[in-house]
Amino acid sequence: MNSWFKKAWPFLTLGVAVIALLGGFFVYFMGKDVSPGSGNAVTAKVETPEDLKGYEVINVNVSNDGFEPNVIEVKSGVPTKINFILTRSVTHVKSVAAEKLGMDLYMQKGDNYYTVDQNVAPGEYELHCGMYMIYGTIKVI
């Protein structure tokens, strides 16, 4: 028995260390929302047809493969809402952000509307998912 312990002690020590480390992470993160966009993200709200009156609506399909269209053209000075349509509830894309526009939108399955500021300056603004894995562009013309 003594020789078995001498051979196995490094593996036992490593196993105990891994269990202690994983247990520490579990206790630390238990109850915290660590999903992307959980900081100051705004959860998308449901819009009614009355809410959309007077707005140009641009539909953007969101999937694990990216944004479709990848370049979103918005007219400067025109009231616009971008509808990010999340087609699947099981996806790594849970939020969309564009720092220079002040956009940080936590999405749910279905329609997710973001109102673009009418006074935004013309130019190109980088758009990405909350995990920085999918990128696109909002082009204000």
Short mmCIF file of N, CA, C and O in Angstrom, two decimals:
data_model
loop_
_atom_site.label_atom_id
_atom_site.label_comp_id
_atom_site.label_asym_id
_atom_site.label_seq_id
_atom_site.Cartn_x
_atom_site.Cartn_y
_atom_site.Cartn_z
N MET A 1 0.83 -1.19 0.00
CA MET A 1 0.00 0.00 0.00
C MET A 1 0.87 1.25 0.00
O MET A 1 0.53 2.22 -0.64
N ASN A 2 1.97 1.19 0.68
CA ASN A 2 2.86 2.33 0.79
C ASN A 2 3.45 2.68 -0.57
O ASN A 2 3.58 3.85 -0.91
N SER A 3 3.81 1.68 -1.38
CA SER A 3 4.38 1.97 -2.70
C SER A 3 3.31 2.52 -3.65
O SER A 3 3.64 3.32 -4.53
N TRP A 4 2.05 2.10 -3.52
CA TRP A 4 0.97 2.64 -4.35
C TRP A 4 0.81 4.13 -4.09
O TRP A 4 0.65 4.91 -5.02
N PHE A 5 0.86 4.54 -2.82
CA PHE A 5 0.70 5.94 -2.46
C PHE A 5 1.85 6.77 -3.00
O PHE A 5 1.66 7.89 -3.47
N LYS A 6 3.07 6.22 -2.95
CA LYS A 6 4.23 6.94 -3.46
C LYS A 6 4.11 7.21 -4.96
O LYS A 6 4.56 8.24 -5.44
N LYS A 7 3.51 6.28 -5.68
CA LYS A 7 3.34 6.45 -7.13
C LYS A 7 2.17 7.37 -7.47
O LYS A 7 2.21 8.08 -8.47
N ALA A 8 1.14 7.36 -6.66
CA ALA A 8 -0.09 8.09 -7.00
C ALA A 8 -0.20 9.47 -6.38
O ALA A 8 -1.08 10.23 -6.76
N TRP A 9 0.64 9.84 -5.44
CA TRP A 9 0.45 11.11 -4.74
C TRP A 9 0.47 12.33 -5.65
O TRP A 9 -0.30 13.27 -5.44
N PRO A 10 1.29 12.40 -6.71
CA PRO A 10 1.21 13.60 -7.56
C PRO A 10 -0.16 13.75 -8.24
O PRO A 10 -0.69 14.86 -8.34
N PHE A 11 -0.74 12.64 -8.68
CA PHE A 11 -2.04 12.69 -9.34
C PHE A 11 -3.15 13.03 -8.35
O PHE A 11 -4.08 13.77 -8.68
N LEU A 12 -3.06 12.49 -7.15
CA LEU A 12 -4.06 12.81 -6.12
C LEU A 12 -4.00 14.29 -5.75
O LEU A 12 -5.02 14.95 -5.59
N THR A 13 -2.78 14.81 -5.61
CA THR A 13 -2.60 16.22 -5.27
C THR A 13 -3.17 17.11 -6.38
O THR A 13 -3.85 18.10 -6.11
N LEU A 14 -2.89 16.76 -7.63
CA LEU A 14 -3.41 17.52 -8.76
C LEU A 14 -4.94 17.48 -8.79
O LEU A 14 -5.60 18.50 -9.02
N GLY A 15 -5.51 16.31 -8.55
CA GLY A 15 -6.97 16.17 -8.53
C GLY A 15 -7.61 17.02 -7.45
O GLY A 15 -8.62 17.69 -7.68
N VAL A 16 -7.03 17.01 -6.25
CA VAL A 16 -7.57 17.82 -5.14
C VAL A 16 -7.45 19.31 -5.48
O VAL A 16 -8.36 20.09 -5.22
N ALA A 17 -6.35 19.71 -6.10
CA ALA A 17 -6.14 21.12 -6.46
C ALA A 17 -7.17 21.56 -7.50
O ALA A 17 -7.74 22.66 -7.42
N VAL A 18 -7.43 20.72 -8.50
CA VAL A 18 -8.41 21.06 -9.54
C VAL A 18 -9.81 21.17 -8.93
O VAL A 18 -10.56 22.10 -9.24
N ILE A 19 -10.17 20.24 -8.07
CA ILE A 19 -11.48 20.29 -7.43
C ILE A 19 -11.62 21.55 -6.57
O ILE A 19 -12.65 22.23 -6.60
N ALA A 20 -10.57 21.91 -5.84
CA ALA A 20 -10.61 23.12 -5.02
C ALA A 20 -10.73 24.37 -5.88
O ALA A 20 -11.48 25.29 -5.56
N LEU A 21 -10.01 24.41 -7.00
CA LEU A 21 -10.06 25.56 -7.91
C LEU A 21 -11.44 25.71 -8.54
O LEU A 21 -12.02 26.80 -8.56
N LEU A 22 -12.00 24.62 -9.05
CA LEU A 22 -13.34 24.68 -9.64
C LEU A 22 -14.40 25.03 -8.60
O LEU A 22 -15.32 25.79 -8.88
N GLY A 23 -14.25 24.50 -7.39
CA GLY A 23 -15.18 24.85 -6.32
C GLY A 23 -15.11 26.32 -5.97
O GLY A 23 -16.12 26.98 -5.73
N GLY A 24 -13.88 26.88 -5.97
CA GLY A 24 -13.71 28.31 -5.71
C GLY A 24 -14.38 29.17 -6.77
O GLY A 24 -15.04 30.16 -6.46
N PHE A 25 -14.21 28.79 -8.04
CA PHE A 25 -14.88 29.53 -9.12
C PHE A 25 -16.39 29.44 -8.98
O PHE A 25 -17.10 30.42 -9.17
N PHE A 26 -16.89 28.27 -8.66
CA PHE A 26 -18.33 28.09 -8.51
C PHE A 26 -18.87 28.98 -7.41
O PHE A 26 -19.88 29.67 -7.58
N VAL A 27 -18.21 29.03 -6.28
CA VAL A 27 -18.67 29.84 -5.16
C VAL A 27 -18.57 31.33 -5.51
O VAL A 27 -19.46 32.11 -5.21
N TYR A 28 -17.50 31.73 -6.19
CA TYR A 28 -17.30 33.14 -6.53
C TYR A 28 -18.37 33.63 -7.51
O TYR A 28 -18.93 34.71 -7.36
N PHE A 29 -18.62 32.84 -8.57
CA PHE A 29 -19.54 33.28 -9.62
C PHE A 29 -20.99 32.91 -9.36
O PHE A 29 -21.87 33.27 -10.14
N MET A 30 -21.28 32.18 -8.32
CA MET A 30 -22.64 31.75 -8.04
C MET A 30 -23.54 32.97 -7.83
O MET A 30 -23.27 33.84 -7.01
N GLY A 31 -24.59 33.06 -8.61
CA GLY A 31 -25.54 34.15 -8.46
C GLY A 31 -25.18 35.41 -9.21
O GLY A 31 -25.96 36.36 -9.24
N LYS A 32 -24.02 35.46 -9.87
CA LYS A 32 -23.65 36.65 -10.62
C LYS A 32 -23.98 36.44 -12.09
O LYS A 32 -23.82 35.36 -12.63
N ASP A 33 -24.45 37.50 -12.73
CA ASP A 33 -24.72 37.44 -14.15
C ASP A 33 -23.45 37.83 -14.88
O ASP A 33 -23.05 38.99 -14.87
N VAL A 34 -22.78 36.86 -15.47
CA VAL A 34 -21.52 37.13 -16.15
C VAL A 34 -21.68 37.03 -17.66
O VAL A 34 -20.70 36.94 -18.37
N SER A 35 -22.91 37.06 -18.14
CA SER A 35 -23.13 36.99 -19.58
C SER A 35 -22.68 38.29 -20.23
O SER A 35 -22.70 39.35 -19.61
N PRO A 36 -22.26 38.21 -21.51
CA PRO A 36 -21.85 39.42 -22.21
C PRO A 36 -22.99 40.42 -22.25
O PRO A 36 -24.14 40.06 -22.45
N GLY A 37 -22.66 41.67 -22.05
CA GLY A 37 -23.67 42.71 -22.11
C GLY A 37 -24.46 42.87 -20.83
O GLY A 37 -25.43 43.59 -20.78
N SER A 38 -24.04 42.17 -19.75
CA SER A 38 -24.81 42.23 -18.51
C SER A 38 -24.49 43.48 -17.68
O SER A 38 -25.15 43.73 -16.71
N GLY A 39 -23.50 44.25 -18.08
CA GLY A 39 -23.13 45.43 -17.32
C GLY A 39 -24.16 46.52 -17.41
O GLY A 39 -25.03 46.66 -16.57
N ASN A 40 -24.12 47.31 -18.47
CA ASN A 40 -25.07 48.41 -18.62
C ASN A 40 -25.93 48.23 -19.86
O ASN A 40 -26.38 49.19 -20.46
N ALA A 41 -26.14 46.99 -20.28
CA ALA A 41 -26.93 46.72 -21.47
C ALA A 41 -28.40 47.00 -21.21
O ALA A 41 -28.90 46.84 -20.10
N VAL A 42 -29.08 47.41 -22.25
CA VAL A 42 -30.51 47.65 -22.21
C VAL A 42 -31.18 46.44 -22.86
O VAL A 42 -30.82 46.04 -23.96
N THR A 43 -32.14 45.86 -22.19
CA THR A 43 -32.87 44.74 -22.76
C THR A 43 -33.87 45.28 -23.77
O THR A 43 -34.58 46.24 -23.50
N ALA A 44 -33.88 44.66 -24.94
CA ALA A 44 -34.79 45.10 -26.01
C ALA A 44 -36.22 44.93 -25.57
O ALA A 44 -36.57 43.97 -24.91
N LYS A 45 -37.05 45.91 -25.93
CA LYS A 45 -38.46 45.83 -25.57
C LYS A 45 -39.29 45.54 -26.81
O LYS A 45 -38.85 45.78 -27.93
N VAL A 46 -40.47 45.04 -26.59
CA VAL A 46 -41.38 44.73 -27.69
C VAL A 46 -41.97 46.04 -28.21
O VAL A 46 -42.40 46.89 -27.44
N GLU A 47 -41.95 46.19 -29.51
CA GLU A 47 -42.50 47.38 -30.15
C GLU A 47 -43.82 47.03 -30.82
O GLU A 47 -43.96 45.98 -31.44
N THR A 48 -44.78 47.92 -30.71
CA THR A 48 -46.06 47.74 -31.39
C THR A 48 -46.03 48.52 -32.70
O THR A 48 -45.17 49.39 -32.89
N PRO A 49 -46.96 48.24 -33.60
CA PRO A 49 -47.00 49.01 -34.85
C PRO A 49 -47.12 50.52 -34.61
O PRO A 49 -46.59 51.32 -35.37
N GLU A 50 -47.80 50.91 -33.53
CA GLU A 50 -47.92 52.33 -33.21
C GLU A 50 -46.56 52.93 -32.83
O GLU A 50 -46.28 54.09 -33.11
N ASP A 51 -45.72 52.11 -32.14
CA ASP A 51 -44.39 52.58 -31.75
C ASP A 51 -43.49 52.79 -32.96
O ASP A 51 -42.54 53.57 -32.91
N LEU A 52 -43.78 52.10 -34.05
CA LEU A 52 -42.92 52.16 -35.24
C LEU A 52 -43.35 53.23 -36.23
O LEU A 52 -42.64 53.48 -37.20
N LYS A 53 -44.50 53.86 -35.98
CA LYS A 53 -44.96 54.90 -36.91
C LYS A 53 -43.97 56.05 -36.93
O LYS A 53 -43.51 56.53 -35.90
N GLY A 54 -43.66 56.51 -38.14
CA GLY A 54 -42.74 57.63 -38.30
C GLY A 54 -41.28 57.22 -38.32
O GLY A 54 -40.41 58.07 -38.42
N TYR A 55 -41.00 55.93 -38.20
CA TYR A 55 -39.62 55.44 -38.21
C TYR A 55 -39.36 54.60 -39.44
O TYR A 55 -40.23 53.86 -39.89
N GLU A 56 -38.16 54.73 -39.98
CA GLU A 56 -37.71 53.79 -40.98
C GLU A 56 -37.18 52.58 -40.22
O GLU A 56 -36.35 52.73 -39.31
N VAL A 57 -37.66 51.39 -40.53
CA VAL A 57 -37.26 50.17 -39.84
C VAL A 57 -36.34 49.36 -40.74
O VAL A 57 -36.68 49.06 -41.88
N ILE A 58 -35.17 49.03 -40.22
CA ILE A 58 -34.20 48.21 -40.95
C ILE A 58 -34.09 46.88 -40.22
O ILE A 58 -33.74 46.84 -39.04
N ASN A 59 -34.42 45.79 -40.93
CA ASN A 59 -34.35 44.46 -40.34
C ASN A 59 -32.97 43.85 -40.56
O ASN A 59 -32.46 43.85 -41.68
N VAL A 60 -32.40 43.31 -39.48
CA VAL A 60 -31.09 42.66 -39.53
C VAL A 60 -31.24 41.29 -38.88
O VAL A 60 -31.60 41.19 -37.70
N ASN A 61 -30.99 40.23 -39.65
CA ASN A 61 -31.02 38.88 -39.10
C ASN A 61 -29.72 38.60 -38.35
O ASN A 61 -28.64 38.88 -38.86
N VAL A 62 -29.85 38.05 -37.16
CA VAL A 62 -28.68 37.75 -36.33
C VAL A 62 -28.62 36.25 -36.10
O VAL A 62 -29.60 35.64 -35.68
N SER A 63 -27.47 35.67 -36.40
CA SER A 63 -27.27 34.24 -36.18
C SER A 63 -25.84 34.01 -35.73
O SER A 63 -25.05 34.95 -35.64
N ASN A 64 -25.50 32.77 -35.47
CA ASN A 64 -24.12 32.44 -35.09
C ASN A 64 -23.14 32.75 -36.21
O ASN A 64 -21.95 32.89 -35.97
N ASP A 65 -23.65 32.86 -37.45
CA ASP A 65 -22.80 33.15 -38.60
C ASP A 65 -22.56 34.63 -38.80
O ASP A 65 -21.69 35.01 -39.57
N GLY A 66 -23.35 35.49 -38.17
CA GLY A 66 -23.13 36.92 -38.31
C GLY A 66 -24.41 37.71 -38.50
O GLY A 66 -25.51 37.22 -38.26
N PHE A 67 -24.22 38.95 -38.93
CA PHE A 67 -25.33 39.86 -39.20
C PHE A 67 -25.64 39.82 -40.69
O PHE A 67 -24.75 39.82 -41.51
N GLU A 68 -26.93 39.82 -41.03
CA GLU A 68 -27.34 39.85 -42.43
C GLU A 68 -28.38 40.93 -42.60
O GLU A 68 -29.49 40.77 -42.09
N PRO A 69 -28.09 42.04 -43.20
CA PRO A 69 -26.87 42.38 -43.90
C PRO A 69 -25.75 42.75 -42.93
O PRO A 69 -26.00 43.16 -41.79
N ASN A 70 -24.54 42.60 -43.42
CA ASN A 70 -23.35 42.89 -42.61
C ASN A 70 -23.09 44.39 -42.52
O ASN A 70 -22.51 44.86 -41.55
N VAL A 71 -23.50 45.13 -43.54
CA VAL A 71 -23.39 46.59 -43.54
C VAL A 71 -24.80 47.15 -43.51
O VAL A 71 -25.60 46.91 -44.41
N ILE A 72 -25.10 47.91 -42.45
CA ILE A 72 -26.43 48.48 -42.25
C ILE A 72 -26.35 49.95 -42.60
O ILE A 72 -25.60 50.70 -41.97
N GLU A 73 -27.11 50.38 -43.60
CA GLU A 73 -27.09 51.78 -44.02
C GLU A 73 -28.24 52.54 -43.36
O GLU A 73 -29.40 52.16 -43.48
N VAL A 74 -27.89 53.62 -42.67
CA VAL A 74 -28.84 54.47 -41.97
C VAL A 74 -28.69 55.88 -42.53
O VAL A 74 -27.58 56.37 -42.71
N LYS A 75 -29.82 56.54 -42.80
CA LYS A 75 -29.79 57.91 -43.31
C LYS A 75 -29.74 58.88 -42.14
O LYS A 75 -30.55 58.81 -41.22
N SER A 76 -28.80 59.79 -42.19
CA SER A 76 -28.65 60.80 -41.14
C SER A 76 -29.87 61.72 -41.13
O SER A 76 -30.35 62.14 -42.17
N GLY A 77 -30.40 62.01 -39.95
CA GLY A 77 -31.53 62.90 -39.80
C GLY A 77 -32.88 62.23 -39.96
O GLY A 77 -33.91 62.86 -39.77
N VAL A 78 -32.91 60.95 -40.33
CA VAL A 78 -34.16 60.22 -40.51
C VAL A 78 -34.39 59.35 -39.29
O VAL A 78 -33.50 58.59 -38.89
N PRO A 79 -35.55 59.45 -38.65
CA PRO A 79 -35.83 58.59 -37.49
C PRO A 79 -35.78 57.12 -37.91
O PRO A 79 -36.52 56.70 -38.80
N THR A 80 -34.90 56.37 -37.28
CA THR A 80 -34.65 54.99 -37.69
C THR A 80 -34.62 54.06 -36.49
O THR A 80 -34.07 54.41 -35.44
N LYS A 81 -35.18 52.88 -36.67
CA LYS A 81 -35.07 51.80 -35.70
C LYS A 81 -34.47 50.61 -36.42
O LYS A 81 -34.92 50.24 -37.51
N ILE A 82 -33.45 50.01 -35.82
CA ILE A 82 -32.86 48.79 -36.36
C ILE A 82 -33.46 47.63 -35.60
O ILE A 82 -33.40 47.60 -34.37
N ASN A 83 -34.05 46.69 -36.33
CA ASN A 83 -34.65 45.51 -35.72
C ASN A 83 -33.68 44.35 -35.87
O ASN A 83 -33.51 43.79 -36.95
N PHE A 84 -33.01 43.99 -34.77
CA PHE A 84 -32.12 42.84 -34.77
C PHE A 84 -32.98 41.61 -34.49
O PHE A 84 -33.50 41.45 -33.39
N ILE A 85 -33.14 40.76 -35.49
CA ILE A 85 -34.02 39.60 -35.39
C ILE A 85 -33.17 38.38 -35.01
O ILE A 85 -32.38 37.89 -35.82
N LEU A 86 -33.34 37.94 -33.79
CA LEU A 86 -32.62 36.76 -33.29
C LEU A 86 -33.50 35.55 -33.55
O LEU A 86 -34.58 35.42 -32.97
N THR A 87 -33.07 34.68 -34.46
CA THR A 87 -33.92 33.59 -34.92
C THR A 87 -33.85 32.36 -34.02
O THR A 87 -34.75 31.54 -34.07
N ARG A 88 -32.82 32.24 -33.23
CA ARG A 88 -32.66 31.06 -32.36
C ARG A 88 -32.47 31.51 -30.92
O ARG A 88 -31.78 32.48 -30.66
N SER A 89 -33.07 30.79 -29.99
CA SER A 89 -32.87 31.14 -28.58
C SER A 89 -31.59 30.52 -28.04
O SER A 89 -31.02 31.03 -27.08
N VAL A 90 -31.10 29.44 -28.67
CA VAL A 90 -29.84 28.84 -28.24
C VAL A 90 -28.75 29.31 -29.20
O VAL A 90 -28.61 28.81 -30.30
N THR A 91 -28.02 30.32 -28.77
CA THR A 91 -26.97 30.92 -29.59
C THR A 91 -25.98 31.62 -28.68
O THR A 91 -26.31 31.97 -27.55
N HIS A 92 -24.78 31.85 -29.16
CA HIS A 92 -23.82 32.59 -28.35
C HIS A 92 -24.01 34.10 -28.52
O HIS A 92 -23.46 34.87 -27.75
N VAL A 93 -24.82 34.50 -29.48
CA VAL A 93 -25.06 35.93 -29.71
C VAL A 93 -26.23 36.36 -28.83
O VAL A 93 -27.38 36.13 -29.16
N LYS A 94 -25.93 36.96 -27.70
CA LYS A 94 -26.98 37.42 -26.78
C LYS A 94 -27.07 38.94 -26.71
O LYS A 94 -28.03 39.47 -26.20
N SER A 95 -26.04 39.62 -27.19
CA SER A 95 -26.09 41.08 -27.16
C SER A 95 -25.37 41.62 -28.38
O SER A 95 -24.57 40.94 -29.02
N VAL A 96 -25.66 42.88 -28.68
CA VAL A 96 -25.03 43.57 -29.79
C VAL A 96 -24.64 44.96 -29.29
O VAL A 96 -25.37 45.57 -28.50
N ALA A 97 -23.46 45.43 -29.72
CA ALA A 97 -22.97 46.70 -29.21
C ALA A 97 -22.23 47.47 -30.30
O ALA A 97 -21.65 46.88 -31.22
N ALA A 98 -22.26 48.78 -30.17
CA ALA A 98 -21.49 49.71 -30.99
C ALA A 98 -21.12 50.85 -30.06
O ALA A 98 -21.94 51.72 -29.77
N GLU A 99 -19.90 50.81 -29.55
CA GLU A 99 -19.48 51.76 -28.51
C GLU A 99 -19.62 53.22 -28.95
O GLU A 99 -20.08 54.06 -28.19
N LYS A 100 -19.22 53.53 -30.19
CA LYS A 100 -19.25 54.92 -30.65
C LYS A 100 -20.68 55.45 -30.80
O LYS A 100 -20.88 56.66 -30.81
N LEU A 101 -21.66 54.56 -30.91
CA LEU A 101 -23.06 54.98 -30.97
C LEU A 101 -23.75 54.91 -29.61
O LEU A 101 -24.89 55.31 -29.47
N GLY A 102 -23.05 54.34 -28.63
CA GLY A 102 -23.66 54.17 -27.32
C GLY A 102 -24.64 53.02 -27.28
O GLY A 102 -25.50 52.96 -26.41
N MET A 103 -24.52 52.09 -28.22
CA MET A 103 -25.44 50.96 -28.30
C MET A 103 -24.89 49.79 -27.50
O MET A 103 -23.75 49.39 -27.65
N ASP A 104 -25.71 49.25 -26.60
CA ASP A 104 -25.42 48.02 -25.87
C ASP A 104 -26.77 47.38 -25.61
O ASP A 104 -27.46 47.72 -24.67
N LEU A 105 -27.16 46.45 -26.48
CA LEU A 105 -28.51 45.90 -26.49
C LEU A 105 -28.47 44.41 -26.20
O LEU A 105 -27.85 43.64 -26.93
N TYR A 106 -29.11 44.02 -25.10
CA TYR A 106 -29.25 42.60 -24.77
C TYR A 106 -30.48 42.07 -25.50
O TYR A 106 -31.56 42.64 -25.39
N MET A 107 -30.29 41.00 -26.27
CA MET A 107 -31.37 40.53 -27.14
C MET A 107 -32.03 39.26 -26.62
O MET A 107 -31.43 38.48 -25.90
N GLN A 108 -33.28 39.10 -27.02
CA GLN A 108 -34.04 37.89 -26.77
C GLN A 108 -34.50 37.37 -28.12
O GLN A 108 -34.44 38.08 -29.13
N LYS A 109 -34.97 36.13 -28.16
CA LYS A 109 -35.41 35.55 -29.43
C LYS A 109 -36.54 36.40 -30.01
O LYS A 109 -37.43 36.83 -29.31
N GLY A 110 -36.44 36.68 -31.30
CA GLY A 110 -37.46 37.47 -31.98
C GLY A 110 -36.96 38.86 -32.33
O GLY A 110 -35.78 39.07 -32.59
N ASP A 111 -37.88 39.82 -32.31
CA ASP A 111 -37.57 41.20 -32.69
C ASP A 111 -36.93 41.95 -31.53
O ASP A 111 -37.40 41.88 -30.39
N ASN A 112 -35.85 42.69 -31.83
CA ASN A 112 -35.14 43.50 -30.85
C ASN A 112 -34.84 44.85 -31.50
O ASN A 112 -33.96 44.94 -32.36
N TYR A 113 -35.56 45.88 -31.13
CA TYR A 113 -35.46 47.18 -31.78
C TYR A 113 -34.46 48.08 -31.05
O TYR A 113 -34.44 48.15 -29.83
N TYR A 114 -33.66 48.77 -31.86
CA TYR A 114 -32.75 49.79 -31.33
C TYR A 114 -33.05 51.08 -32.09
O TYR A 114 -33.06 51.11 -33.32
N THR A 115 -33.28 52.16 -31.34
CA THR A 115 -33.56 53.46 -31.94
C THR A 115 -32.25 54.20 -32.16
O THR A 115 -31.50 54.46 -31.22
N VAL A 116 -31.98 54.55 -33.40
CA VAL A 116 -30.76 55.28 -33.76
C VAL A 116 -30.99 56.76 -33.52
O VAL A 116 -32.03 57.30 -33.91
N ASP A 117 -30.03 57.41 -32.90
CA ASP A 117 -30.10 58.86 -32.66
C ASP A 117 -30.12 59.58 -34.01
O ASP A 117 -29.27 59.35 -34.87
N GLN A 118 -31.10 60.47 -34.20
CA GLN A 118 -31.23 61.20 -35.46
C GLN A 118 -30.04 62.11 -35.73
O GLN A 118 -29.74 62.43 -36.86
N ASN A 119 -29.39 62.56 -34.68
CA ASN A 119 -28.30 63.52 -34.82
C ASN A 119 -26.93 62.87 -34.93
O ASN A 119 -25.92 63.55 -34.78
N VAL A 120 -26.89 61.57 -35.19
CA VAL A 120 -25.60 60.89 -35.29
C VAL A 120 -24.87 61.39 -36.54
O VAL A 120 -25.48 61.63 -37.60
N ALA A 121 -23.58 61.60 -36.40
CA ALA A 121 -22.77 62.13 -37.50
C ALA A 121 -22.57 61.06 -38.58
O ALA A 121 -22.43 59.88 -38.27
N PRO A 122 -22.57 61.48 -39.84
CA PRO A 122 -22.30 60.51 -40.91
C PRO A 122 -20.93 59.86 -40.71
O PRO A 122 -19.98 60.48 -40.23
N GLY A 123 -20.85 58.61 -41.09
CA GLY A 123 -19.60 57.85 -40.96
C GLY A 123 -19.90 56.38 -40.79
O GLY A 123 -21.04 55.93 -40.90
N GLU A 124 -18.84 55.62 -40.53
CA GLU A 124 -18.98 54.18 -40.34
C GLU A 124 -18.71 53.85 -38.88
O GLU A 124 -17.73 54.32 -38.30
N TYR A 125 -19.57 53.02 -38.30
CA TYR A 125 -19.47 52.64 -36.90
C TYR A 125 -19.41 51.12 -36.79
O TYR A 125 -20.24 50.43 -37.39
N GLU A 126 -18.43 50.64 -36.04
CA GLU A 126 -18.27 49.19 -35.88
C GLU A 126 -19.36 48.64 -34.97
O GLU A 126 -19.68 49.22 -33.94
N LEU A 127 -19.88 47.51 -35.36
CA LEU A 127 -20.93 46.81 -34.63
C LEU A 127 -20.40 45.41 -34.34
O LEU A 127 -19.74 44.80 -35.18
N HIS A 128 -20.65 44.90 -33.13
CA HIS A 128 -20.18 43.56 -32.80
C HIS A 128 -21.10 42.91 -31.79
O HIS A 128 -21.88 43.57 -31.12
N CYS A 129 -21.00 41.59 -31.71
CA CYS A 129 -21.76 40.87 -30.69
C CYS A 129 -21.05 41.07 -29.36
O CYS A 129 -19.92 41.55 -29.30
N GLY A 130 -21.72 40.71 -28.28
CA GLY A 130 -21.17 40.94 -26.95
C GLY A 130 -19.90 40.17 -26.66
O GLY A 130 -19.15 40.51 -25.75
N MET A 131 -19.62 39.12 -27.44
CA MET A 131 -18.43 38.32 -27.22
C MET A 131 -17.31 38.71 -28.19
O MET A 131 -16.28 38.03 -28.23
N TYR A 132 -17.51 39.73 -29.00
CA TYR A 132 -16.52 40.21 -29.97
C TYR A 132 -16.12 39.11 -30.95
O TYR A 132 -14.97 39.00 -31.35
N MET A 133 -17.09 38.29 -31.36
CA MET A 133 -16.81 37.22 -32.32
C MET A 133 -17.40 37.52 -33.68
O MET A 133 -16.94 37.01 -34.68
N ILE A 134 -18.44 38.33 -33.71
CA ILE A 134 -19.14 38.67 -34.95
C ILE A 134 -19.12 40.19 -35.10
O ILE A 134 -19.45 40.90 -34.17
N TYR A 135 -18.73 40.64 -36.29
CA TYR A 135 -18.61 42.07 -36.54
C TYR A 135 -19.47 42.48 -37.73
O TYR A 135 -19.73 41.69 -38.63
N GLY A 136 -19.85 43.74 -37.73
CA GLY A 136 -20.58 44.35 -38.81
C GLY A 136 -20.31 45.85 -38.80
O GLY A 136 -19.52 46.34 -38.00
N THR A 137 -21.00 46.56 -39.66
CA THR A 137 -20.80 48.01 -39.77
C THR A 137 -22.17 48.70 -39.89
O THR A 137 -23.03 48.23 -40.63
N ILE A 138 -22.31 49.80 -39.16
CA ILE A 138 -23.45 50.70 -39.35
C ILE A 138 -22.89 51.90 -40.10
O ILE A 138 -22.02 52.61 -39.59
N LYS A 139 -23.40 52.11 -41.30
CA LYS A 139 -22.92 53.20 -42.15
C LYS A 139 -24.00 54.28 -42.18
O LYS A 139 -25.10 54.07 -42.68
N VAL A 140 -23.68 55.44 -41.61
CA VAL A 140 -24.61 56.57 -41.59
C VAL A 140 -24.26 57.46 -42.78
O VAL A 140 -23.12 57.94 -42.89
N ILE A 141 -25.25 57.63 -43.68
CA ILE A 141 -25.00 58.43 -44.89
C ILE A 141 -25.83 59.69 -44.89
O ILE A 141 -26.79 59.82 -44.17
#
